[in-house]
Short mmCIF file of N, CA and C in Angstrom, two decimals:
data_model
loop_
_atom_site.label_atom_id
_atom_site.label_comp_id
_atom_site.label_asym_id
_atom_site.label_seq_id
_atom_site.Cartn_x
_atom_site.Cartn_y
_atom_site.Cartn_z
N MET G 223 5.82 -16.66 18.13
CA MET G 223 5.61 -15.98 16.82
C MET G 223 6.46 -14.65 16.88
N PHE G 224 5.86 -14.30 17.61
CA PHE G 224 6.07 -12.78 17.69
C PHE G 224 7.35 -12.67 18.49
N GLU G 225 8.80 -13.29 18.83
CA GLU G 225 9.36 -12.90 19.43
C GLU G 225 10.90 -12.19 19.51
N ASP G 226 10.25 -12.23 17.80
CA ASP G 226 11.30 -10.90 17.15
C ASP G 226 10.54 -10.12 17.41
N PHE G 227 9.29 -9.75 17.52
CA PHE G 227 9.08 -8.47 17.24
C PHE G 227 9.15 -6.84 18.15
N SER G 228 9.08 -6.01 17.19
CA SER G 228 9.84 -4.65 17.46
C SER G 228 8.72 -3.39 17.27
N VAL G 229 9.05 -2.49 17.40
CA VAL G 229 8.02 -1.90 17.16
C VAL G 229 8.38 -0.76 15.55
N ARG G 230 9.12 -1.02 15.71
CA ARG G 230 10.41 -1.01 13.84
C ARG G 230 8.96 -1.88 12.84
N HIS G 231 8.83 -2.99 12.73
CA HIS G 231 7.32 -4.24 12.54
C HIS G 231 6.60 -3.18 11.90
N LEU G 232 6.32 -2.00 12.96
CA LEU G 232 4.48 -1.65 12.33
C LEU G 232 4.78 -1.45 11.65
N PRO G 233 5.23 -0.53 10.62
CA PRO G 233 4.53 0.07 9.71
C PRO G 233 4.90 -0.71 8.55
N ALA G 234 5.40 -2.34 8.79
CA ALA G 234 5.30 -3.46 7.37
C ALA G 234 3.64 -4.03 8.16
N LEU G 235 3.55 -4.15 9.11
CA LEU G 235 2.77 -4.64 9.55
C LEU G 235 1.00 -4.54 9.12
N TYR G 236 1.41 -2.95 9.65
CA TYR G 236 -0.22 -2.23 9.10
C TYR G 236 0.11 -2.31 7.67
N VAL G 237 1.02 -2.02 6.92
CA VAL G 237 0.57 -2.24 5.03
C VAL G 237 0.28 -3.84 4.86
N GLY G 238 0.69 -4.45 5.52
CA GLY G 238 0.52 -6.26 4.61
C GLY G 238 -1.45 -6.11 5.26
N PHE G 239 -1.76 -5.62 7.21
CA PHE G 239 -3.08 -5.87 6.90
C PHE G 239 -3.74 -5.11 5.69
N ALA G 240 -3.76 -3.38 5.91
CA ALA G 240 -4.32 -3.04 4.56
C ALA G 240 -4.80 -3.62 3.63
N PHE G 241 -3.82 -4.23 3.58
CA PHE G 241 -3.07 -4.56 1.78
C PHE G 241 -4.15 -6.39 1.52
N THR G 242 -3.99 -6.80 2.96
CA THR G 242 -4.41 -7.84 2.87
C THR G 242 -5.92 -7.29 2.95
N PHE G 243 -6.85 -7.11 3.85
CA PHE G 243 -7.87 -6.89 4.61
C PHE G 243 -8.56 -5.55 2.89
N GLY G 244 -8.10 -4.94 2.62
CA GLY G 244 -7.93 -3.55 2.09
C GLY G 244 -8.75 -4.01 0.71
N GLY G 245 -7.89 -4.56 0.50
CA GLY G 245 -7.56 -5.53 -0.70
C GLY G 245 -9.23 -6.77 -1.24
N ILE G 246 -9.65 -6.76 -0.17
CA ILE G 246 -10.95 -8.11 -0.31
C ILE G 246 -12.11 -6.92 0.18
N TRP G 247 -12.07 -5.89 0.33
CA TRP G 247 -13.13 -5.05 0.12
C TRP G 247 -13.72 -4.48 -1.52
N PRO G 248 -13.28 -4.57 -2.45
CA PRO G 248 -14.27 -4.24 -4.04
C PRO G 248 -14.11 -5.98 -4.08
N LEU G 249 -14.53 -6.62 -3.73
CA LEU G 249 -15.13 -7.53 -4.21
C LEU G 249 -16.01 -7.68 -3.36
N PHE G 250 -16.75 -6.46 -1.93
CA PHE G 250 -17.79 -6.47 -1.51
C PHE G 250 -18.76 -5.56 -2.17
N SER G 251 -17.64 -4.19 -2.55
CA SER G 251 -18.94 -3.24 -2.22
C SER G 251 -17.85 -2.88 -3.10
N ALA G 252 -17.21 -2.47 -4.45
CA ALA G 252 -16.29 -1.99 -5.58
C ALA G 252 -16.69 -0.15 -5.51
N PRO G 253 -17.72 -0.05 -5.97
CA PRO G 253 -18.48 1.95 -5.49
C PRO G 253 -17.42 1.90 -4.35
N SER G 254 -18.28 1.41 -3.24
CA SER G 254 -17.28 1.89 -1.80
C SER G 254 -15.53 2.01 -2.11
N SER G 255 -15.26 1.24 -2.60
CA SER G 255 -14.06 0.81 -2.46
C SER G 255 -13.05 2.53 -3.52
N LEU G 256 -14.03 2.48 -4.88
CA LEU G 256 -13.45 3.14 -5.38
C LEU G 256 -13.94 4.97 -4.55
N ARG G 257 -14.51 5.03 -3.80
CA ARG G 257 -14.87 6.01 -2.95
C ARG G 257 -13.19 6.80 -1.74
N ALA G 258 -13.04 5.29 -2.01
CA ALA G 258 -12.67 5.40 -0.44
C ALA G 258 -10.81 6.41 -1.21
N PHE G 259 -10.50 5.22 -2.47
CA PHE G 259 -9.46 5.33 -3.07
C PHE G 259 -9.22 6.86 -3.78
N GLY G 260 -10.53 7.49 -4.10
CA GLY G 260 -10.34 8.88 -4.01
C GLY G 260 -11.27 9.03 -5.88
N PHE G 261 -11.85 7.64 -6.30
CA PHE G 261 -11.98 7.91 -7.98
C PHE G 261 -13.21 9.27 -7.84
N PRO G 262 -14.20 10.04 -8.31
CA PRO G 262 -15.33 10.92 -8.92
C PRO G 262 -15.87 10.27 -8.80
N ALA G 263 -17.86 10.77 -8.95
CA ALA G 263 -18.37 9.81 -8.85
C ALA G 263 -19.16 9.09 -10.21
N ARG G 264 -18.59 9.83 -11.08
CA ARG G 264 -18.64 9.43 -13.00
C ARG G 264 -18.12 8.00 -13.02
N ILE G 265 -17.21 7.44 -11.99
CA ILE G 265 -15.89 6.21 -11.67
C ILE G 265 -16.68 5.63 -11.72
N ARG G 266 -16.89 6.18 -10.09
CA ARG G 266 -17.21 4.80 -9.28
C ARG G 266 -18.70 3.93 -8.84
N ASN G 267 -19.26 4.82 -10.19
CA ASN G 267 -20.91 4.27 -10.09
C ASN G 267 -20.43 4.11 -11.83
N SER G 268 -19.76 3.67 -12.35
CA SER G 268 -19.57 2.83 -14.11
C SER G 268 -19.76 1.42 -13.51
N PRO G 269 -20.77 0.59 -13.62
CA PRO G 269 -20.90 -1.15 -13.62
C PRO G 269 -19.25 -1.42 -13.98
N ALA G 270 -18.65 -0.32 -15.44
CA ALA G 270 -17.63 -0.88 -15.93
C ALA G 270 -15.88 -0.93 -15.27
N ALA G 271 -16.47 -0.42 -14.41
CA ALA G 271 -14.88 -0.57 -13.42
C ALA G 271 -15.05 -1.04 -12.65
N TRP G 272 -16.56 -1.67 -11.66
CA TRP G 272 -16.30 -2.88 -10.95
C TRP G 272 -15.48 -4.11 -10.94
N PRO G 273 -15.32 -5.31 -11.90
CA PRO G 273 -14.33 -6.04 -12.17
C PRO G 273 -13.67 -5.62 -12.53
N VAL G 274 -12.77 -4.16 -12.41
CA VAL G 274 -11.62 -4.23 -12.70
C VAL G 274 -10.88 -3.91 -10.98
N MET G 275 -11.71 -2.83 -10.71
CA MET G 275 -11.61 -2.74 -8.81
C MET G 275 -11.45 -3.76 -8.26
N GLY G 276 -12.25 -4.68 -8.09
CA GLY G 276 -12.31 -6.44 -7.82
C GLY G 276 -10.75 -6.98 -7.85
N ILE G 277 -10.47 -6.71 -9.90
CA ILE G 277 -9.10 -7.98 -9.65
C ILE G 277 -7.98 -6.76 -9.46
N TYR G 278 -7.39 -5.47 -9.17
CA TYR G 278 -7.27 -4.70 -8.73
C TYR G 278 -6.80 -5.63 -7.12
N GLY G 279 -8.12 -5.24 -6.44
CA GLY G 279 -8.80 -5.51 -4.88
C GLY G 279 -8.15 -6.91 -4.72
N SER G 280 -7.61 -7.75 -5.51
CA SER G 280 -7.31 -9.50 -5.34
C SER G 280 -5.98 -9.46 -5.04
N ARG G 281 -5.22 -8.41 -6.31
CA ARG G 281 -3.19 -8.39 -6.93
C ARG G 281 -3.25 -7.75 -5.20
N THR G 282 -3.83 -6.84 -4.66
CA THR G 282 -3.20 -5.91 -3.74
C THR G 282 -3.73 -6.95 -1.96
N SER G 283 -4.74 -7.97 -2.23
CA SER G 283 -4.48 -9.24 -2.11
C SER G 283 -3.00 -9.93 -1.27
N ILE G 284 -2.39 -10.29 -2.18
CA ILE G 284 -1.82 -10.93 -2.88
C ILE G 284 -0.50 -10.37 -2.02
N ILE G 285 -0.26 -8.93 -2.43
CA ILE G 285 0.88 -7.87 -1.86
C ILE G 285 0.81 -8.84 -0.37
N GLY G 286 -0.82 -8.38 0.41
CA GLY G 286 -0.53 -8.02 1.70
C GLY G 286 -0.27 -9.58 2.58
N ILE G 287 -0.70 -10.41 1.85
CA ILE G 287 -0.83 -11.96 2.51
C ILE G 287 1.04 -11.70 2.66
N LEU G 288 1.88 -11.78 0.66
CA LEU G 288 3.06 -12.36 1.62
C LEU G 288 4.09 -10.98 1.66
N ILE G 289 3.81 -10.14 2.41
CA ILE G 289 4.58 -9.43 3.49
C ILE G 289 4.02 -9.97 4.36
N TYR G 290 2.91 -10.27 4.90
CA TYR G 290 2.59 -11.26 6.55
C TYR G 290 3.74 -12.92 5.88
N THR G 291 3.42 -13.22 5.62
CA THR G 291 4.57 -14.58 5.23
C THR G 291 6.31 -14.47 4.93
N PHE G 292 7.24 -12.30 4.25
CA PHE G 292 8.00 -12.68 4.63
C PHE G 292 8.22 -12.60 5.58
N TYR G 293 6.83 -11.65 6.62
CA TYR G 293 7.64 -11.20 8.33
C TYR G 293 7.56 -12.79 8.79
N PHE G 294 6.56 -13.37 9.53
CA PHE G 294 7.46 -14.84 9.63
C PHE G 294 8.06 -15.59 9.41
N GLN G 295 8.03 -15.37 8.15
CA GLN G 295 9.90 -15.53 7.96
C GLN G 295 11.15 -15.65 8.62
N HIS G 296 11.14 -14.29 9.13
CA HIS G 296 12.34 -13.36 9.71
C HIS G 296 12.62 -12.55 8.61
N LYS G 297 12.14 -12.15 7.46
CA LYS G 297 12.55 -11.64 6.24
C LYS G 297 12.29 -10.31 6.14
N TYR G 298 13.01 -9.73 6.97
CA TYR G 298 12.94 -8.64 7.60
C TYR G 298 13.79 -7.49 6.30
N THR G 299 14.27 -7.82 5.12
CA THR G 299 15.30 -7.66 4.48
C THR G 299 14.01 -7.31 3.19
N GLU G 300 13.36 -8.47 2.48
CA GLU G 300 13.21 -8.01 1.51
C GLU G 300 11.40 -7.42 1.94
N LEU G 301 11.70 -7.21 3.58
CA LEU G 301 10.12 -6.61 4.04
C LEU G 301 10.27 -5.37 3.46
N ASP G 302 11.26 -4.74 3.99
CA ASP G 302 11.93 -3.21 3.40
C ASP G 302 12.03 -3.10 2.07
N THR G 303 12.49 -3.96 1.20
CA THR G 303 12.08 -3.92 -0.69
C THR G 303 10.46 -3.54 -0.53
N ILE G 304 9.83 -4.08 -0.09
CA ILE G 304 8.51 -4.70 -0.37
C ILE G 304 7.86 -3.20 -0.17
N LEU G 305 8.32 -3.07 0.80
CA LEU G 305 7.83 -1.48 1.01
C LEU G 305 8.50 0.52 0.78
N THR G 306 10.19 0.06 -0.45
CA THR G 306 10.13 1.03 -1.17
C THR G 306 9.84 0.77 -2.46
N ILE G 307 9.36 -0.36 -2.73
CA ILE G 307 8.92 -0.42 -4.12
C ILE G 307 7.26 -0.29 -3.58
N ILE G 308 6.70 -0.88 -3.62
CA ILE G 308 4.92 0.29 -2.98
C ILE G 308 4.83 1.05 -2.64
N GLY G 309 6.47 1.92 -2.30
CA GLY G 309 5.80 3.12 -2.17
C GLY G 309 6.33 5.03 -3.02
N THR G 310 7.65 3.61 -3.68
CA THR G 310 7.95 4.83 -4.31
C THR G 310 6.78 5.09 -5.92
N TYR G 311 6.41 3.67 -6.48
CA TYR G 311 6.22 3.08 -7.43
C TYR G 311 4.21 3.49 -7.22
N ALA G 312 3.77 2.82 -6.38
CA ALA G 312 2.94 2.79 -6.51
C ALA G 312 2.06 4.26 -5.86
N GLY G 313 3.26 4.75 -5.41
CA GLY G 313 2.65 6.50 -5.06
C GLY G 313 3.16 7.69 -5.90
N PHE G 314 3.68 7.11 -6.76
CA PHE G 314 3.31 8.06 -7.70
C PHE G 314 1.81 7.45 -9.22
N VAL G 315 2.60 5.76 -9.26
CA VAL G 315 1.71 6.07 -9.97
C VAL G 315 -0.32 6.48 -9.67
N ASP G 316 -0.07 5.97 -8.27
CA ASP G 316 -1.57 6.57 -8.18
C ASP G 316 -1.95 8.31 -8.50
N THR G 317 -0.40 9.42 -7.83
CA THR G 317 -0.76 9.93 -7.35
C THR G 317 -1.21 10.52 -9.59
N TYR G 318 -0.07 9.94 -10.66
CA TYR G 318 -1.47 10.13 -11.59
C TYR G 318 -2.36 9.34 -11.92
N ILE G 319 -2.76 8.47 -11.43
CA ILE G 319 -4.09 8.23 -12.21
C ILE G 319 -5.20 8.72 -10.92
N ILE G 320 -5.21 9.37 -10.06
CA ILE G 320 -5.68 9.85 -9.62
C ILE G 320 -5.78 11.46 -10.18
N THR G 321 -5.22 12.36 -9.93
CA THR G 321 -4.78 13.54 -10.72
C THR G 321 -5.89 13.15 -12.34
N LYS G 322 -5.99 12.34 -13.23
CA LYS G 322 -6.12 12.42 -14.22
C LYS G 322 -7.53 12.21 -14.36
N ALA G 323 -7.78 11.58 -13.32
CA ALA G 323 -9.63 10.65 -13.65
C ALA G 323 -10.19 12.15 -12.00
N THR G 324 -9.59 12.30 -11.64
CA THR G 324 -9.99 14.03 -10.62
C THR G 324 -10.51 14.72 -11.63
N GLU G 325 -9.97 15.02 -12.92
CA GLU G 325 -9.12 16.05 -13.46
C GLU G 325 -8.32 17.26 -13.50
N GLY G 326 -7.55 17.07 -12.46
CA GLY G 326 -6.56 17.71 -11.94
C GLY G 326 -6.38 18.71 -10.11
N SER G 327 -7.72 17.64 -9.79
CA SER G 327 -6.98 17.63 -8.42
C SER G 327 -6.37 17.07 -7.31
N ILE G 328 -5.34 18.24 -7.48
CA ILE G 328 -4.20 18.16 -6.58
C ILE G 328 -4.06 17.51 -4.90
N VAL G 329 -5.28 17.96 -4.20
CA VAL G 329 -5.36 17.00 -3.29
C VAL G 329 -5.30 15.74 -2.98
N HIS G 330 -6.71 15.23 -3.40
CA HIS G 330 -6.70 13.64 -3.76
C HIS G 330 -5.22 12.86 -3.72
N SER G 331 -4.71 13.88 -4.54
CA SER G 331 -3.33 12.99 -5.18
C SER G 331 -2.18 13.31 -4.08
N PHE G 332 -1.63 13.94 -3.91
CA PHE G 332 -1.10 14.47 -3.08
C PHE G 332 -0.97 13.82 -1.31
N TYR G 333 -2.70 13.33 -1.10
CA TYR G 333 -3.01 13.04 -0.66
C TYR G 333 -2.29 11.12 0.06
N ARG G 334 -1.83 10.86 -1.37
CA ARG G 334 -1.38 9.95 -1.51
C ARG G 334 -0.36 9.52 -2.25
N LEU G 335 -0.53 10.65 -2.38
CA LEU G 335 2.44 10.60 -2.65
C LEU G 335 2.70 10.70 -1.22
N ILE G 336 2.74 11.73 -0.05
CA ILE G 336 2.96 11.79 0.92
C ILE G 336 3.45 10.35 1.39
N PRO G 337 1.74 9.91 1.94
CA PRO G 337 2.51 8.77 2.49
C PRO G 337 2.44 8.22 2.53
N SER G 338 2.68 7.69 0.61
CA SER G 338 3.24 6.28 0.09
C SER G 338 4.71 7.15 -0.17
N LEU G 339 5.46 7.69 -0.25
CA LEU G 339 6.93 8.27 -0.34
C LEU G 339 7.61 8.17 1.20
N ALA G 340 7.13 8.54 2.17
CA ALA G 340 7.30 8.09 3.48
C ALA G 340 7.32 6.60 3.70
N LEU G 341 6.81 6.26 3.63
CA LEU G 341 6.47 4.12 3.42
C LEU G 341 8.08 4.07 2.71
N GLY G 342 7.95 4.77 1.16
CA GLY G 342 9.30 3.98 0.90
C GLY G 342 10.46 4.83 0.91
N ALA G 343 10.29 5.17 1.51
CA ALA G 343 11.89 6.59 2.23
C ALA G 343 11.97 5.35 3.66
N TYR G 344 11.39 4.63 4.24
CA TYR G 344 11.25 3.42 5.83
C TYR G 344 11.93 2.71 4.98
N GLY G 345 11.46 2.24 3.73
CA GLY G 345 12.16 0.38 3.90
C GLY G 345 12.98 0.94 2.66
N TYR G 346 13.06 2.33 1.67
CA TYR G 346 14.75 2.30 1.76
C TYR G 346 15.90 2.20 2.61
N TYR G 347 15.44 2.71 3.97
CA TYR G 347 16.44 2.77 4.64
C TYR G 347 16.81 2.40 5.64
N GLY G 348 15.83 0.52 5.30
CA GLY G 348 15.69 -0.29 6.05
C GLY G 348 15.00 0.04 6.95
N LEU G 349 14.74 0.50 7.57
CA LEU G 349 13.95 0.07 9.06
C LEU G 349 13.17 -0.78 9.76
N THR G 350 12.27 -1.68 8.77
CA THR G 350 12.02 -3.08 9.19
C THR G 350 13.38 -2.99 9.67
N SER G 351 14.26 -3.40 8.69
CA SER G 351 14.75 -4.16 9.73
C SER G 351 16.48 -4.16 10.27
N GLY G 352 16.14 -2.62 10.91
CA GLY G 352 16.97 -2.42 11.70
C GLY G 352 19.00 -1.91 11.13
N ARG G 353 18.63 -2.25 9.34
CA ARG G 353 19.91 -1.80 8.75
C ARG G 353 20.67 -0.35 9.10
N LEU G 354 19.49 0.69 9.25
CA LEU G 354 20.27 2.34 9.59
C LEU G 354 20.28 2.19 10.67
N HIS G 355 19.58 1.02 11.56
CA HIS G 355 20.07 1.66 12.89
C HIS G 355 22.10 0.85 13.21
N ASN G 356 21.21 -0.56 12.90
CA ASN G 356 22.31 -1.95 13.23
C ASN G 356 23.73 -0.83 12.50
N THR G 357 24.28 0.03 12.07
CA THR G 357 24.90 0.92 10.80
C THR G 357 25.02 1.24 11.54
N MET G 358 23.99 2.83 12.89
CA MET G 358 24.50 4.13 13.56
C MET G 358 24.58 3.43 14.68
N GLY G 359 25.50 2.44 14.80
CA GLY G 359 25.70 2.23 16.53
C GLY G 359 25.59 1.13 17.30
#
């Protein structure tokens, strides 16, 4: 199962784990998952937000399961594509939404943006598949 494992696969496996199991969290405790995401009390304590967070979590779990599916199929280039899209798109969207929800608190926003962009760069340069490594020597 892990015969092709490499340390460079760890970011994809970590994201797969975080998305699969982190996406389940809102189904059991939407307010605490909203707090962990960075939303202020007025949003996380609003029962109207809880079903939305649950639906979001189920979609997030699907992405995590897809990451593991591609990993066990040895589709590392596809994993790099997923990491690129998640890192860049989700990073910017999360930053925008958290900034709006916290009425301009840039700390929570950039706390999400910087690691997301690093993840996007990791995928963009093909580090899971070793594409950059293979072209360098």
